Amino acid sequence: MKKSNDDQGTLLKKQLVPSIKILESFISKLRNKQAFGSFFLVAISLLGVIALAFWAQYRGALGIPRNDDWVYLHMADWLASSGQFVVESGSLTNASGQIFLSQPIIWIFGNNIAALQIFVALLGVIGILATWVIVRTFLSVSISILVLLTMVLSPFWATLSLSFMTDIPAFTFQALALMFLLKASGKQGLNWIWIAVSLAFALLAFSIREYAIAAGMTVLLFICLNGLKTSRKNFYISLVVGFVWLFVAYGLYQWRSHLNNAVVSPPALSRSDVAGAIVQFT
C-alpha cells in the first residue's frame, strides 16, 4: 500500500513539473519592469472595459446604437445575412475592414449590438497596449503613463470605445502598424517580415478609415529613408514594396468608392433603435 502511494506521489510530481516551470517562467518575466508594466496595463485596461460595460448595462446604454454606428451595424448585419457587402447610404467612411472583422462575432452571438460594442472595446485595449509599447520606446514610464491617461480619460474615449464606431478600430490598427515598425527596425537592419506585418495592419486601418493612410505612409517613408542610408538594393526594395502597397490601397479605395449598391434603411421602431435615436438627438 505504501509503495502504491509513493508511485502516485511520483506521478503527481511529474504532472505538476511542467506547470510549475511555466509559472516560474511567467514570474521571472514579470520581474522585468517593462514586462510587468505591460501586464499591469493589460489587466487594468481589461478591468476598465468590464467596468465600463457593467456601467453601460446598469444605465441602459449597452446594446443601443450611438452616434452614427447604426449605419455600420446595418452593413455588418447585411453582410452576415446575405453574404453581400452592401453600402448604407449614410456611410461616408470605408468601414469595410471593420465590417468583415465583425462577422465572426455575428456568427457566434447573432445580431447582438452589445457583443459588437464590446468587441470594439476589446480592440481598444489592444490599441492601448500598442500605444504603451510605442511611447515607452521614447519616453519614461511616468510620461508614458501620462500620455495614456490623457487618452483614455478623455470623454471621447469612453463614448467611442463602447460603440461600433470606426474610430477605435482604426486607431488600434494604426498603433499596431507603428509598433511593428519599431520592432522591425533593429541594429542589424530592417526585418522585412515585421515590415510586412506593419504594412498589413496599416492597410487594415486604411480599410476602416481613409485618414489611417498616414500610418502606411509613415512605414513607407521610413523604409525608403532607411534604404537611402544603408544600400541601393534596400532602397529599390523599399520602392517596390511602397508601390505595391499604394497600388493595393488605391484599388481598395476605388472598389469602395464605386460600389453602386447603396441602400437607405427603413425606419426601425424597436425599443433599442428608438432609444438610440433619443440618445443621438438629445
Coordinates of C-alpha atoms in Angstrom, one line a residue:
M1 CA 0.0 0.0 0.0
K2 CA 2.9 2.4 0.9
K3 CA 4.6 1.7 -2.4
S4 CA 1.4 2.4 -4.3
N5 CA 1.1 5.8 -2.5
D6 CA 4.7 6.6 -3.4
D7 CA 4.1 5.8 -7.0
Q8 CA 1.0 8.1 -7.1
G9 CA 3.0 10.8 -5.5
T10 CA 5.8 10.5 -8.0
L11 CA 3.3 10.5 -10.9
L12 CA 1.7 13.6 -9.4
K13 CA 5.0 15.4 -9.2
K14 CA 5.8 14.6 -12.8
Q15 CA 2.4 16.0 -13.9
L16 CA 3.0 19.2 -11.9
V17 CA 6.5 19.9 -13.0
P18 CA 5.6 21.4 -16.4
S19 CA 3.0 23.7 -14.8
I20 CA 5.5 24.8 -12.1
K21 CA 8.1 25.6 -14.8
I22 CA 5.6 27.7 -16.8
L23 CA 4.6 29.5 -13.6
E24 CA 8.3 30.2 -12.7
S25 CA 9.0 31.4 -16.2
F26 CA 6.0 33.8 -16.0
I27 CA 7.1 35.2 -12.6
S28 CA 10.7 35.7 -13.9
K29 CA 9.3 37.7 -16.8
L30 CA 7.2 39.8 -14.5
R31 CA 10.4 40.8 -12.6
N32 CA 11.3 42.8 -15.7
K33 CA 9.8 46.2 -15.2
Q34 CA 8.8 46.5 -18.9
A35 CA 7.0 43.2 -18.9
F36 CA 5.4 43.9 -15.5
G37 CA 4.2 47.3 -16.7
S38 CA 2.7 45.8 -19.9
F39 CA 1.0 43.0 -17.9
F40 CA -0.3 45.6 -15.4
L41 CA -1.6 47.8 -18.2
V42 CA -3.4 44.9 -19.9
A43 CA -5.1 43.9 -16.6
I44 CA -6.2 47.5 -15.8
S45 CA -7.5 48.0 -19.3
L46 CA -9.5 44.8 -19.3
L47 CA -10.9 45.7 -15.9
G48 CA -11.8 49.1 -17.3
V49 CA -13.7 47.6 -20.2
I50 CA -15.6 45.3 -17.8
A51 CA -16.4 48.2 -15.5
L52 CA -17.5 50.3 -18.5
A53 CA -19.7 47.6 -19.9
F54 CA -21.4 47.0 -16.5
W55 CA -21.9 50.7 -16.0
A56 CA -23.4 51.0 -19.5
Q57 CA -25.6 48.0 -18.8
Y58 CA -26.7 49.5 -15.5
R59 CA -27.6 52.8 -17.2
G60 CA -29.4 51.0 -20.0
A61 CA -26.9 52.2 -22.7
L62 CA -25.3 48.9 -23.6
G63 CA -26.7 47.4 -26.8
I64 CA -28.1 50.7 -28.0
P65 CA -26.7 52.4 -31.2
R66 CA -25.0 55.7 -30.6
N67 CA -23.8 58.5 -32.9
D68 CA -23.9 57.0 -36.4
D69 CA -22.7 53.5 -35.7
W70 CA -26.2 52.3 -36.6
V71 CA -25.0 52.6 -40.2
Y72 CA -22.1 50.2 -39.7
L73 CA -24.4 47.8 -37.7
H74 CA -26.8 47.6 -40.6
M75 CA -23.9 46.9 -43.0
A76 CA -22.5 44.2 -40.8
D77 CA -25.9 42.6 -40.5
W78 CA -26.5 42.7 -44.2
L79 CA -23.1 41.0 -44.9
A80 CA -23.8 38.3 -42.3
S81 CA -27.4 37.6 -43.6
S82 CA -26.9 37.9 -47.3
G83 CA -23.2 37.4 -47.9
Q84 CA -23.1 40.7 -49.8
F85 CA -21.2 43.8 -48.8
V86 CA -23.9 46.5 -49.1
V87 CA -23.2 50.2 -48.6
E88 CA -25.5 52.1 -46.3
S89 CA -26.3 55.5 -47.8
G90 CA -25.3 57.2 -44.5
S91 CA -21.8 55.7 -44.6
L92 CA -19.1 58.2 -45.7
T93 CA -16.1 56.1 -44.5
N94 CA -14.7 53.0 -46.0
A95 CA -15.6 50.8 -42.9
S96 CA -15.2 47.6 -45.0
G97 CA -12.3 46.2 -42.8
Q98 CA -14.4 46.6 -39.6
I99 CA -17.5 45.1 -41.2
F100 CA -15.6 42.0 -42.3
L101 CA -13.8 41.7 -39.0
S102 CA -17.1 41.8 -37.2
Q103 CA -18.5 38.7 -39.0
P104 CA -17.2 36.0 -36.6
I105 CA -18.8 38.0 -33.7
I106 CA -22.2 37.9 -35.5
W107 CA -21.8 34.2 -36.4
I108 CA -21.3 33.5 -32.7
F109 CA -23.7 35.9 -30.9
G110 CA -26.1 36.7 -33.7
N111 CA -27.2 40.3 -34.4
N112 CA -26.2 41.4 -31.0
I113 CA -25.3 45.1 -30.8
A114 CA -23.8 44.7 -27.3
A115 CA -21.4 42.0 -28.5
L116 CA -20.2 44.2 -31.3
Q117 CA -19.7 47.1 -28.9
I118 CA -17.7 45.0 -26.5
F119 CA -15.7 43.7 -29.5
V120 CA -14.7 47.3 -30.3
A121 CA -13.9 48.0 -26.6
L122 CA -11.5 45.0 -26.6
L123 CA -9.8 46.3 -29.8
G124 CA -9.3 49.5 -27.8
V125 CA -7.5 47.5 -25.1
I126 CA -5.1 46.2 -27.8
G127 CA -4.7 49.8 -29.1
I128 CA -3.8 51.0 -25.6
L129 CA -1.1 48.3 -25.2
A130 CA 0.4 49.1 -28.6
T131 CA 0.5 52.8 -27.7
W132 CA 2.2 51.9 -24.5
V133 CA 4.9 50.0 -26.3
I134 CA 5.4 52.9 -28.7
V135 CA 5.7 55.7 -26.2
R136 CA 7.8 53.6 -23.8
T137 CA 10.4 53.4 -26.7
F138 CA 10.9 57.1 -26.4
L139 CA 9.6 58.3 -23.1
S140 CA 10.0 57.5 -19.4
V141 CA 7.4 55.4 -17.5
S142 CA 5.8 58.4 -15.8
I143 CA 5.5 60.4 -19.0
S144 CA 4.2 57.3 -20.8
I145 CA 1.5 56.8 -18.2
L146 CA 0.5 60.5 -18.5
V147 CA 0.2 60.0 -22.3
L148 CA -2.1 57.1 -21.9
L149 CA -4.2 58.7 -19.1
T150 CA -4.7 61.7 -21.3
M151 CA -6.0 59.5 -24.0
V152 CA -8.2 57.0 -22.1
L153 CA -9.7 59.5 -19.6
S154 CA -10.9 61.9 -22.3
P155 CA -14.7 61.9 -22.7
F156 CA -14.4 60.8 -26.4
W157 CA -12.7 57.5 -25.5
A158 CA -15.4 56.3 -23.1
T159 CA -18.1 57.2 -25.7
L160 CA -16.4 55.7 -28.7
S161 CA -14.7 52.6 -27.1
L162 CA -18.1 51.1 -26.2
S163 CA -19.7 51.6 -29.6
F164 CA -19.5 50.2 -33.1
M165 CA -17.9 53.4 -34.4
T166 CA -14.9 53.1 -36.7
D167 CA -12.6 55.4 -34.7
I168 CA -11.2 53.0 -32.1
P169 CA -10.6 50.1 -34.5
A170 CA -8.8 52.4 -37.0
F171 CA -6.7 53.8 -34.1
T172 CA -5.8 50.4 -32.9
F173 CA -4.6 49.1 -36.2
Q174 CA -2.6 52.3 -36.8
A175 CA -0.9 51.8 -33.4
L176 CA -0.2 48.2 -34.2
A177 CA 1.4 49.2 -37.6
L178 CA 3.7 51.7 -35.8
M179 CA 4.5 49.2 -33.0
F180 CA 5.6 46.5 -35.5
L181 CA 7.6 49.2 -37.4
L182 CA 9.6 49.8 -34.3
K183 CA 10.0 46.1 -33.8
A184 CA 11.3 45.8 -37.5
S185 CA 13.9 48.5 -37.1
G186 CA 16.8 46.9 -35.2
K187 CA 20.6 47.4 -35.0
Q188 CA 21.1 44.6 -37.6
G189 CA 18.9 46.3 -40.2
L190 CA 15.2 46.0 -41.1
N191 CA 13.3 42.9 -40.5
W192 CA 11.2 42.6 -43.6
I193 CA 8.8 40.1 -42.0
W194 CA 7.8 42.7 -39.4
I195 CA 7.7 45.4 -42.1
A196 CA 5.1 43.2 -43.9
V197 CA 3.1 42.8 -40.7
S198 CA 3.3 46.5 -40.1
L199 CA 2.0 47.3 -43.6
A200 CA -0.7 44.7 -43.3
F201 CA -2.1 46.4 -40.2
A202 CA -1.7 49.8 -41.9
L203 CA -3.8 48.6 -44.8
L204 CA -6.4 47.2 -42.4
A205 CA -6.6 50.6 -40.7
F206 CA -7.0 52.3 -44.1
S207 CA -9.8 49.9 -44.9
I208 CA -11.7 51.3 -41.9
R209 CA -10.9 55.0 -42.0
E210 CA -9.2 56.7 -45.0
Y211 CA -7.2 59.1 -42.9
A212 CA -5.4 56.0 -41.5
I213 CA -3.3 56.0 -44.6
A214 CA -1.0 58.2 -42.5
A215 CA 0.3 55.1 -40.8
G216 CA 1.1 53.3 -44.0
M217 CA 2.8 56.4 -45.4
T218 CA 4.9 56.6 -42.3
V219 CA 6.1 53.0 -42.7
L220 CA 6.9 53.5 -46.4
L221 CA 8.7 56.8 -45.7
F222 CA 10.8 55.1 -43.0
I223 CA 11.9 52.1 -45.1
C224 CA 12.7 54.4 -48.1
L225 CA 14.9 56.7 -45.9
N226 CA 16.5 53.6 -44.3
G227 CA 17.2 52.3 -47.8
L228 CA 18.9 55.5 -48.7
K229 CA 21.1 55.3 -45.6
T230 CA 22.0 51.6 -46.0
S231 CA 22.3 50.4 -49.6
R232 CA 20.9 51.0 -53.1
K233 CA 19.4 47.5 -53.0
N234 CA 17.4 48.2 -49.9
F235 CA 16.2 51.4 -51.4
Y236 CA 15.0 49.7 -54.6
I237 CA 13.2 47.1 -52.5
S238 CA 11.6 49.8 -50.5
L239 CA 10.3 51.5 -53.6
V240 CA 8.8 48.2 -54.9
V241 CA 7.2 47.5 -51.6
G242 CA 5.8 51.0 -51.4
F243 CA 4.4 50.8 -55.0
V244 CA 2.7 47.5 -54.3
W245 CA 1.2 48.8 -51.0
L246 CA -0.1 52.0 -52.6
F247 CA -1.5 50.1 -55.5
V248 CA -3.4 47.8 -53.2
A249 CA -4.6 50.7 -51.1
Y250 CA -5.7 52.6 -54.2
G251 CA -7.6 49.5 -55.5
L252 CA -9.4 49.1 -52.2
Y253 CA -10.3 52.8 -52.2
Q254 CA -11.6 52.6 -55.8
W255 CA -13.6 49.4 -55.1
R256 CA -15.3 51.1 -52.1
S257 CA -15.9 54.4 -53.8
H258 CA -17.6 52.8 -56.9
L259 CA -19.9 50.4 -55.1
N260 CA -23.4 51.2 -56.5
N261 CA -25.5 49.1 -54.2
A262 CA -26.1 51.8 -51.6
V263 CA -29.4 51.5 -49.8
V264 CA -31.4 53.6 -47.4
S265 CA -32.5 51.8 -44.3
P266 CA -36.2 51.8 -43.5
P267 CA -37.2 53.3 -40.2
A268 CA -36.6 50.9 -37.3
L269 CA -39.1 51.1 -34.5
S270 CA -37.7 48.6 -32.0
R271 CA -37.2 49.7 -28.4
S272 CA -33.4 49.8 -28.7
D273 CA -33.5 51.7 -32.0
V274 CA -35.9 54.3 -30.7
A275 CA -33.8 54.7 -27.5
G276 CA -30.7 55.1 -29.7
A277 CA -32.4 57.8 -31.7
I278 CA -33.4 59.6 -28.5
V279 CA -29.8 59.4 -27.2
Q280 CA -28.4 60.6 -30.5
F281 CA -30.6 63.7 -30.8
T282 CA -30.8 64.8 -27.2

